[in-house]
Short mmCIF file of N, CA and C in Angstrom, two decimals:
data_model
loop_
_atom_site.label_atom_id
_atom_site.label_comp_id
_atom_site.label_asym_id
_atom_site.label_seq_id
_atom_site.Cartn_x
_atom_site.Cartn_y
_atom_site.Cartn_z
N MET A 99 -19.94 -13.56 7.81
CA MET A 99 -19.87 -12.41 8.67
C MET A 99 -18.75 -11.48 8.20
N LYS A 100 -18.92 -10.21 8.47
CA LYS A 100 -17.91 -9.20 8.16
C LYS A 100 -17.35 -8.67 9.48
N ILE A 101 -16.04 -8.52 9.52
CA ILE A 101 -15.35 -7.94 10.67
C ILE A 101 -14.67 -6.68 10.18
N VAL A 102 -14.93 -5.57 10.86
CA VAL A 102 -14.37 -4.28 10.44
C VAL A 102 -13.53 -3.72 11.59
N PHE A 103 -12.25 -3.47 11.30
CA PHE A 103 -11.39 -2.76 12.23
C PHE A 103 -11.43 -1.31 11.81
N LEU A 104 -11.96 -0.46 12.68
CA LEU A 104 -12.28 0.93 12.38
C LEU A 104 -11.36 1.86 13.15
N GLY A 105 -10.84 2.86 12.47
CA GLY A 105 -10.00 3.87 13.12
C GLY A 105 -9.99 5.14 12.30
N THR A 106 -9.19 6.10 12.72
CA THR A 106 -9.15 7.38 12.03
C THR A 106 -8.64 7.25 10.60
N ILE A 107 -7.55 6.54 10.42
CA ILE A 107 -6.94 6.36 9.10
C ILE A 107 -6.84 4.86 8.85
N GLY A 108 -7.66 4.34 7.96
CA GLY A 108 -7.78 2.90 7.76
C GLY A 108 -6.51 2.20 7.31
N ILE A 109 -5.63 2.92 6.60
CA ILE A 109 -4.43 2.29 6.05
C ILE A 109 -3.29 2.19 7.05
N TYR A 110 -3.54 2.58 8.28
CA TYR A 110 -2.49 2.51 9.29
C TYR A 110 -2.88 1.57 10.43
N HIS A 111 -3.31 2.08 11.56
CA HIS A 111 -3.54 1.18 12.70
C HIS A 111 -4.69 0.19 12.49
N PRO A 112 -5.80 0.55 11.82
CA PRO A 112 -6.81 -0.48 11.57
C PRO A 112 -6.31 -1.61 10.66
N ILE A 113 -5.48 -1.25 9.66
CA ILE A 113 -4.97 -2.29 8.77
C ILE A 113 -3.99 -3.19 9.52
N LEU A 114 -3.21 -2.60 10.42
CA LEU A 114 -2.30 -3.40 11.23
C LEU A 114 -3.09 -4.35 12.13
N ALA A 115 -4.16 -3.84 12.74
CA ALA A 115 -4.99 -4.68 13.61
C ALA A 115 -5.62 -5.82 12.82
N ALA A 116 -6.09 -5.53 11.61
CA ALA A 116 -6.69 -6.58 10.77
C ALA A 116 -5.67 -7.66 10.45
N HIS A 117 -4.46 -7.26 10.12
CA HIS A 117 -3.41 -8.24 9.83
C HIS A 117 -3.04 -9.03 11.08
N LEU A 118 -2.96 -8.37 12.22
CA LEU A 118 -2.69 -9.09 13.48
C LEU A 118 -3.80 -10.11 13.75
N TYR A 119 -5.03 -9.70 13.55
CA TYR A 119 -6.16 -10.61 13.75
C TYR A 119 -6.02 -11.86 12.88
N LEU A 120 -5.53 -11.67 11.66
CA LEU A 120 -5.36 -12.78 10.73
C LEU A 120 -4.07 -13.57 11.00
N GLY A 121 -3.34 -13.19 12.04
CA GLY A 121 -2.15 -13.94 12.43
C GLY A 121 -0.89 -13.57 11.69
N ARG A 122 -0.90 -12.43 11.05
CA ARG A 122 0.28 -12.01 10.29
C ARG A 122 1.22 -11.20 11.17
N GLU A 123 2.50 -11.31 10.87
CA GLU A 123 3.54 -10.61 11.63
C GLU A 123 3.71 -9.18 11.14
N LEU A 124 3.95 -8.29 12.08
CA LEU A 124 4.28 -6.91 11.75
C LEU A 124 5.79 -6.79 11.80
N ASP A 125 6.35 -5.91 10.95
CA ASP A 125 7.79 -5.67 11.01
C ASP A 125 8.03 -4.17 11.05
N GLY A 126 9.23 -3.77 10.82
CA GLY A 126 9.58 -2.37 10.94
C GLY A 126 8.88 -1.43 9.99
N ASN A 127 8.63 -1.86 8.73
CA ASN A 127 8.02 -0.91 7.80
C ASN A 127 6.65 -1.35 7.27
N ASN A 128 6.30 -2.62 7.44
CA ASN A 128 4.98 -3.16 7.10
C ASN A 128 4.62 -3.09 5.62
N SER A 129 5.58 -2.79 4.75
CA SER A 129 5.27 -2.67 3.33
C SER A 129 4.82 -4.00 2.72
N HIS A 130 5.08 -5.11 3.39
CA HIS A 130 4.66 -6.42 2.89
C HIS A 130 3.17 -6.70 3.17
N LEU A 131 2.54 -5.86 3.97
CA LEU A 131 1.14 -6.06 4.34
C LEU A 131 0.22 -5.38 3.33
N SER A 132 -0.73 -6.14 2.78
CA SER A 132 -1.64 -5.55 1.79
C SER A 132 -2.43 -4.40 2.41
N GLY A 133 -2.52 -3.31 1.67
CA GLY A 133 -3.26 -2.14 2.11
C GLY A 133 -2.47 -1.15 2.94
N TRP A 134 -1.34 -1.57 3.48
CA TRP A 134 -0.56 -0.67 4.35
C TRP A 134 -0.12 0.57 3.57
N GLY A 135 -0.46 1.74 4.09
CA GLY A 135 0.00 3.00 3.53
C GLY A 135 -0.48 3.30 2.12
N ASP A 136 -1.54 2.65 1.68
CA ASP A 136 -2.05 2.82 0.32
C ASP A 136 -3.03 4.00 0.28
N PHE A 137 -2.49 5.16 -0.05
CA PHE A 137 -3.28 6.39 -0.06
C PHE A 137 -4.44 6.32 -1.04
N SER A 138 -4.26 5.62 -2.16
CA SER A 138 -5.34 5.56 -3.15
C SER A 138 -6.53 4.77 -2.60
N GLN A 139 -6.27 3.69 -1.85
CA GLN A 139 -7.38 2.94 -1.26
C GLN A 139 -8.07 3.76 -0.17
N GLU A 140 -7.30 4.43 0.65
CA GLU A 140 -7.89 5.24 1.73
C GLU A 140 -8.74 6.35 1.14
N GLY A 141 -8.28 6.92 0.04
CA GLY A 141 -8.99 8.03 -0.59
C GLY A 141 -10.37 7.68 -1.12
N THR A 142 -10.62 6.41 -1.39
CA THR A 142 -11.94 6.03 -1.90
C THR A 142 -13.00 6.06 -0.81
N GLY A 143 -12.57 5.91 0.44
CA GLY A 143 -13.53 5.85 1.55
C GLY A 143 -14.16 4.49 1.72
N ASP A 144 -13.78 3.54 0.89
CA ASP A 144 -14.33 2.19 0.97
C ASP A 144 -13.58 1.36 2.01
N PRO A 145 -14.27 0.42 2.64
CA PRO A 145 -13.56 -0.52 3.50
C PRO A 145 -12.53 -1.30 2.67
N ILE A 146 -11.40 -1.60 3.27
CA ILE A 146 -10.33 -2.32 2.58
C ILE A 146 -10.38 -3.78 3.02
N LEU A 147 -10.63 -4.67 2.08
CA LEU A 147 -10.65 -6.09 2.38
C LEU A 147 -9.22 -6.56 2.60
N VAL A 148 -8.95 -7.06 3.80
CA VAL A 148 -7.60 -7.49 4.16
C VAL A 148 -7.44 -9.00 3.98
N GLY A 149 -8.52 -9.73 4.18
CA GLY A 149 -8.45 -11.17 4.02
C GLY A 149 -9.63 -11.86 4.65
N GLN A 150 -9.48 -13.16 4.80
CA GLN A 150 -10.53 -13.99 5.37
C GLN A 150 -9.91 -14.83 6.49
N ASP A 151 -10.63 -14.92 7.61
CA ASP A 151 -10.10 -15.71 8.72
C ASP A 151 -10.46 -17.19 8.55
N ARG A 152 -10.02 -18.01 9.48
CA ARG A 152 -10.22 -19.45 9.35
C ARG A 152 -11.68 -19.86 9.53
N PHE A 153 -12.52 -18.93 9.97
CA PHE A 153 -13.95 -19.19 10.13
C PHE A 153 -14.74 -18.76 8.88
N GLY A 154 -14.05 -18.20 7.90
CA GLY A 154 -14.70 -17.73 6.69
C GLY A 154 -15.19 -16.29 6.77
N ASN A 155 -14.88 -15.59 7.84
CA ASN A 155 -15.28 -14.19 8.00
C ASN A 155 -14.38 -13.29 7.15
N GLN A 156 -14.97 -12.33 6.45
CA GLN A 156 -14.18 -11.35 5.72
C GLN A 156 -13.73 -10.26 6.69
N VAL A 157 -12.46 -9.89 6.60
CA VAL A 157 -11.86 -8.94 7.53
C VAL A 157 -11.48 -7.68 6.76
N TYR A 158 -11.97 -6.55 7.27
CA TYR A 158 -11.78 -5.25 6.62
C TYR A 158 -11.11 -4.26 7.57
N ALA A 159 -10.49 -3.23 6.97
CA ALA A 159 -10.02 -2.06 7.69
C ALA A 159 -10.75 -0.85 7.09
N LEU A 160 -11.10 0.10 7.95
CA LEU A 160 -11.84 1.27 7.49
C LEU A 160 -11.39 2.50 8.26
N GLY A 161 -11.14 3.58 7.53
CA GLY A 161 -10.81 4.86 8.14
C GLY A 161 -12.03 5.75 8.17
N ALA A 162 -12.19 6.48 9.28
CA ALA A 162 -13.36 7.34 9.44
C ALA A 162 -12.97 8.78 9.76
N GLY A 163 -11.70 9.12 9.68
CA GLY A 163 -11.28 10.45 10.07
C GLY A 163 -11.56 10.68 11.55
N LEU A 164 -11.95 11.87 11.89
CA LEU A 164 -12.21 12.20 13.29
C LEU A 164 -13.55 11.67 13.78
N GLU A 165 -14.38 11.20 12.87
CA GLU A 165 -15.75 10.78 13.22
C GLU A 165 -15.88 9.27 13.41
N VAL A 166 -14.99 8.68 14.18
CA VAL A 166 -14.97 7.23 14.37
C VAL A 166 -16.25 6.76 15.08
N THR A 167 -16.64 7.43 16.13
CA THR A 167 -17.83 7.02 16.88
C THR A 167 -19.09 7.15 16.03
N MET A 168 -19.20 8.27 15.33
CA MET A 168 -20.37 8.47 14.47
C MET A 168 -20.40 7.42 13.35
N THR A 169 -19.26 7.12 12.77
CA THR A 169 -19.20 6.12 11.70
C THR A 169 -19.62 4.76 12.22
N ARG A 170 -19.13 4.39 13.39
CA ARG A 170 -19.51 3.11 13.98
C ARG A 170 -21.02 3.04 14.21
N ASN A 171 -21.58 4.10 14.79
CA ASN A 171 -23.02 4.14 15.04
C ASN A 171 -23.82 4.07 13.74
N THR A 172 -23.35 4.76 12.72
CA THR A 172 -24.04 4.76 11.43
C THR A 172 -24.04 3.36 10.82
N ILE A 173 -22.90 2.69 10.86
CA ILE A 173 -22.83 1.33 10.31
C ILE A 173 -23.79 0.41 11.06
N GLU A 174 -23.77 0.49 12.38
CA GLU A 174 -24.65 -0.37 13.19
C GLU A 174 -26.12 -0.09 12.89
N GLN A 175 -26.49 1.19 12.74
CA GLN A 175 -27.87 1.53 12.43
C GLN A 175 -28.26 1.07 11.03
N LEU A 176 -27.37 1.21 10.07
CA LEU A 176 -27.66 0.75 8.70
C LEU A 176 -27.87 -0.76 8.65
N VAL A 177 -27.07 -1.49 9.38
CA VAL A 177 -27.24 -2.94 9.43
C VAL A 177 -28.65 -3.27 9.91
N GLU A 178 -29.09 -2.56 10.95
CA GLU A 178 -30.43 -2.79 11.50
C GLU A 178 -31.52 -2.36 10.51
N ILE A 179 -31.37 -1.17 9.93
CA ILE A 179 -32.36 -0.66 8.99
C ILE A 179 -32.53 -1.59 7.79
N LEU A 180 -31.43 -2.16 7.34
CA LEU A 180 -31.47 -3.05 6.18
C LEU A 180 -31.95 -4.46 6.52
N GLY A 181 -32.29 -4.66 7.79
CA GLY A 181 -32.88 -5.93 8.21
C GLY A 181 -31.89 -7.05 8.44
N HIS A 182 -30.64 -6.71 8.66
CA HIS A 182 -29.64 -7.73 8.93
C HIS A 182 -29.45 -7.90 10.43
N SER A 183 -28.94 -9.03 10.81
CA SER A 183 -28.63 -9.29 12.21
C SER A 183 -27.38 -8.50 12.59
N PRO A 184 -27.36 -7.93 13.80
CA PRO A 184 -26.16 -7.22 14.25
C PRO A 184 -24.93 -8.14 14.28
N ASP A 185 -25.14 -9.45 14.35
CA ASP A 185 -24.03 -10.38 14.37
C ASP A 185 -23.39 -10.56 13.00
N GLU A 186 -23.99 -10.02 11.95
CA GLU A 186 -23.44 -10.16 10.61
C GLU A 186 -22.27 -9.22 10.36
N VAL A 187 -22.21 -8.13 11.13
CA VAL A 187 -21.11 -7.17 11.02
C VAL A 187 -20.59 -6.87 12.42
N LEU A 188 -19.35 -7.24 12.66
CA LEU A 188 -18.72 -6.93 13.94
C LEU A 188 -17.71 -5.82 13.71
N ILE A 189 -17.79 -4.79 14.55
CA ILE A 189 -16.91 -3.63 14.40
C ILE A 189 -16.05 -3.51 15.65
N LYS A 190 -14.75 -3.38 15.43
CA LYS A 190 -13.82 -3.14 16.54
C LYS A 190 -13.12 -1.82 16.27
N THR A 191 -13.35 -0.86 17.14
CA THR A 191 -12.67 0.43 17.03
C THR A 191 -11.24 0.26 17.54
N ILE A 192 -10.30 0.71 16.74
CA ILE A 192 -8.88 0.61 17.06
C ILE A 192 -8.34 2.03 17.26
N SER A 193 -7.68 2.23 18.39
CA SER A 193 -7.11 3.55 18.64
C SER A 193 -5.65 3.42 19.05
N VAL A 194 -4.91 4.48 18.81
CA VAL A 194 -3.50 4.55 19.19
C VAL A 194 -3.23 5.92 19.80
N GLN A 195 -2.16 6.03 20.54
CA GLN A 195 -1.83 7.31 21.17
C GLN A 195 -1.43 8.36 20.14
N ALA A 196 -0.89 7.92 19.02
CA ALA A 196 -0.40 8.85 18.00
C ALA A 196 -1.48 9.28 17.02
N GLU A 197 -2.72 9.17 17.42
CA GLU A 197 -3.87 9.44 16.54
C GLU A 197 -3.78 10.79 15.81
N LYS A 198 -3.55 11.87 16.55
CA LYS A 198 -3.53 13.19 15.93
C LYS A 198 -2.36 13.35 14.97
N ALA A 199 -1.21 12.82 15.35
CA ALA A 199 -0.05 12.89 14.45
C ALA A 199 -0.33 12.15 13.15
N LEU A 200 -1.01 11.01 13.23
CA LEU A 200 -1.35 10.26 12.02
C LEU A 200 -2.22 11.08 11.08
N ILE A 201 -3.17 11.77 11.64
CA ILE A 201 -4.07 12.58 10.82
C ILE A 201 -3.30 13.67 10.08
N TYR A 202 -2.43 14.37 10.79
CA TYR A 202 -1.66 15.43 10.15
C TYR A 202 -0.70 14.88 9.10
N LEU A 203 -0.04 13.78 9.41
CA LEU A 203 0.87 13.18 8.44
C LEU A 203 0.12 12.67 7.22
N TYR A 204 -1.03 12.06 7.44
CA TYR A 204 -1.82 11.58 6.31
C TYR A 204 -2.22 12.75 5.40
N ARG A 205 -2.63 13.84 5.99
CA ARG A 205 -3.02 15.01 5.18
C ARG A 205 -1.85 15.54 4.36
N ALA A 206 -0.65 15.50 4.95
CA ALA A 206 0.54 15.94 4.21
C ALA A 206 0.81 15.02 3.02
N GLY A 207 0.33 13.80 3.10
CA GLY A 207 0.51 12.83 2.03
C GLY A 207 -0.33 13.09 0.80
N SER A 208 -1.10 14.17 0.82
CA SER A 208 -1.86 14.51 -0.38
C SER A 208 -0.90 14.83 -1.52
N LEU A 209 0.32 15.19 -1.17
CA LEU A 209 1.37 15.36 -2.18
C LEU A 209 2.02 14.00 -2.38
N GLN A 210 1.81 13.42 -3.55
CA GLN A 210 2.24 12.05 -3.80
C GLN A 210 3.72 11.82 -3.52
N VAL A 211 4.55 12.81 -3.78
CA VAL A 211 5.98 12.67 -3.56
C VAL A 211 6.32 12.44 -2.08
N LEU A 212 5.42 12.83 -1.18
CA LEU A 212 5.66 12.67 0.26
C LEU A 212 5.11 11.36 0.83
N GLN A 213 4.33 10.63 0.07
CA GLN A 213 3.65 9.46 0.62
C GLN A 213 4.61 8.38 1.14
N LYS A 214 5.62 8.05 0.38
CA LYS A 214 6.56 7.01 0.81
C LYS A 214 7.31 7.42 2.09
N PRO A 215 7.86 8.63 2.15
CA PRO A 215 8.53 9.03 3.40
C PRO A 215 7.57 9.13 4.58
N ILE A 216 6.33 9.56 4.32
CA ILE A 216 5.34 9.65 5.40
C ILE A 216 5.02 8.25 5.92
N ASN A 217 4.87 7.28 5.02
CA ASN A 217 4.61 5.91 5.47
C ASN A 217 5.75 5.39 6.33
N ALA A 218 6.99 5.74 5.98
CA ALA A 218 8.14 5.31 6.77
C ALA A 218 8.11 5.94 8.17
N VAL A 219 7.77 7.22 8.23
CA VAL A 219 7.68 7.91 9.53
C VAL A 219 6.55 7.29 10.36
N ILE A 220 5.42 7.04 9.75
CA ILE A 220 4.28 6.47 10.46
C ILE A 220 4.59 5.06 10.95
N ALA A 221 5.30 4.28 10.15
CA ALA A 221 5.69 2.93 10.58
C ALA A 221 6.52 3.01 11.86
N ARG A 222 7.47 3.95 11.91
CA ARG A 222 8.29 4.12 13.12
C ARG A 222 7.46 4.64 14.29
N LEU A 223 6.53 5.51 13.99
CA LEU A 223 5.66 6.08 15.02
C LEU A 223 4.76 5.01 15.65
N LEU A 224 4.31 4.06 14.83
CA LEU A 224 3.38 3.04 15.32
C LEU A 224 4.06 1.82 15.94
N LYS A 225 5.34 1.61 15.65
CA LYS A 225 6.02 0.42 16.15
C LYS A 225 5.91 0.26 17.67
N PRO A 226 6.09 1.31 18.46
CA PRO A 226 5.94 1.14 19.92
C PRO A 226 4.50 0.81 20.34
N GLU A 227 3.56 1.00 19.43
CA GLU A 227 2.15 0.74 19.74
C GLU A 227 1.71 -0.68 19.38
N TYR A 228 2.62 -1.49 18.83
CA TYR A 228 2.26 -2.86 18.46
C TYR A 228 1.68 -3.66 19.62
N PRO A 229 2.26 -3.60 20.83
CA PRO A 229 1.65 -4.35 21.94
C PRO A 229 0.21 -3.89 22.24
N ALA A 230 -0.04 -2.59 22.17
CA ALA A 230 -1.40 -2.08 22.41
C ALA A 230 -2.35 -2.54 21.31
N LEU A 231 -1.88 -2.56 20.08
CA LEU A 231 -2.71 -3.06 18.98
C LEU A 231 -3.03 -4.54 19.19
N GLN A 232 -2.02 -5.32 19.59
CA GLN A 232 -2.25 -6.74 19.82
C GLN A 232 -3.25 -6.95 20.95
N ARG A 233 -3.16 -6.13 22.00
CA ARG A 233 -4.12 -6.21 23.11
C ARG A 233 -5.54 -5.95 22.62
N GLN A 234 -5.71 -4.92 21.79
CA GLN A 234 -7.04 -4.60 21.27
C GLN A 234 -7.59 -5.74 20.42
N VAL A 235 -6.74 -6.36 19.62
CA VAL A 235 -7.16 -7.49 18.80
C VAL A 235 -7.53 -8.67 19.69
N ASN A 236 -6.72 -8.93 20.71
CA ASN A 236 -7.02 -10.03 21.63
C ASN A 236 -8.33 -9.79 22.38
N GLU A 237 -8.60 -8.54 22.77
CA GLU A 237 -9.87 -8.21 23.43
C GLU A 237 -11.04 -8.48 22.48
N PHE A 238 -10.86 -8.10 21.21
CA PHE A 238 -11.91 -8.35 20.23
C PHE A 238 -12.16 -9.85 20.09
N LYS A 239 -11.10 -10.62 19.99
CA LYS A 239 -11.26 -12.08 19.86
C LYS A 239 -12.01 -12.66 21.06
N ALA A 240 -11.68 -12.16 22.25
CA ALA A 240 -12.35 -12.65 23.46
C ALA A 240 -13.83 -12.24 23.47
N GLU A 241 -14.12 -11.01 23.06
CA GLU A 241 -15.50 -10.53 23.03
C GLU A 241 -16.32 -11.29 21.98
N ALA A 242 -15.69 -11.55 20.83
CA ALA A 242 -16.39 -12.20 19.72
C ALA A 242 -16.35 -13.72 19.87
N ARG A 243 -15.61 -14.17 20.85
CA ARG A 243 -15.44 -15.62 21.12
C ARG A 243 -14.78 -16.35 19.98
N PHE A 244 -13.81 -15.66 19.36
CA PHE A 244 -12.98 -16.33 18.37
C PHE A 244 -11.71 -16.76 19.08
N SER A 245 -11.12 -17.82 18.60
CA SER A 245 -9.86 -18.25 19.22
C SER A 245 -8.73 -18.18 18.23
#
């Protein structure tokens, strides 16, 4: 099974949620977390494989820009069209209060020289949201019946 944590910018709150789901600790800057703040991975538009859970499920983070709902619906419809069971891909939409600020900061990161400072600012911006991210991950685990 594939698990996708979906949000506006995949390398930020969705990647944090994926790492939380896998039982990893978040810290002040998150640079130790694979995929965190990686502009080159986000730029491809591909889901970012974060790891595998204890059940053998592959865990991904994906950014969809402002079209999170449409992206989720498209993925779900493609799974059906391709003849797969909806249980083969589980999608959890992850949101944070700082959503709009993340989008603007990410866009400013198109200048490579700004990427590292932007990641530092975003890490500070998201730190107060860690409890909300953990809640969303816990809700997903309860819905998916994972422990």
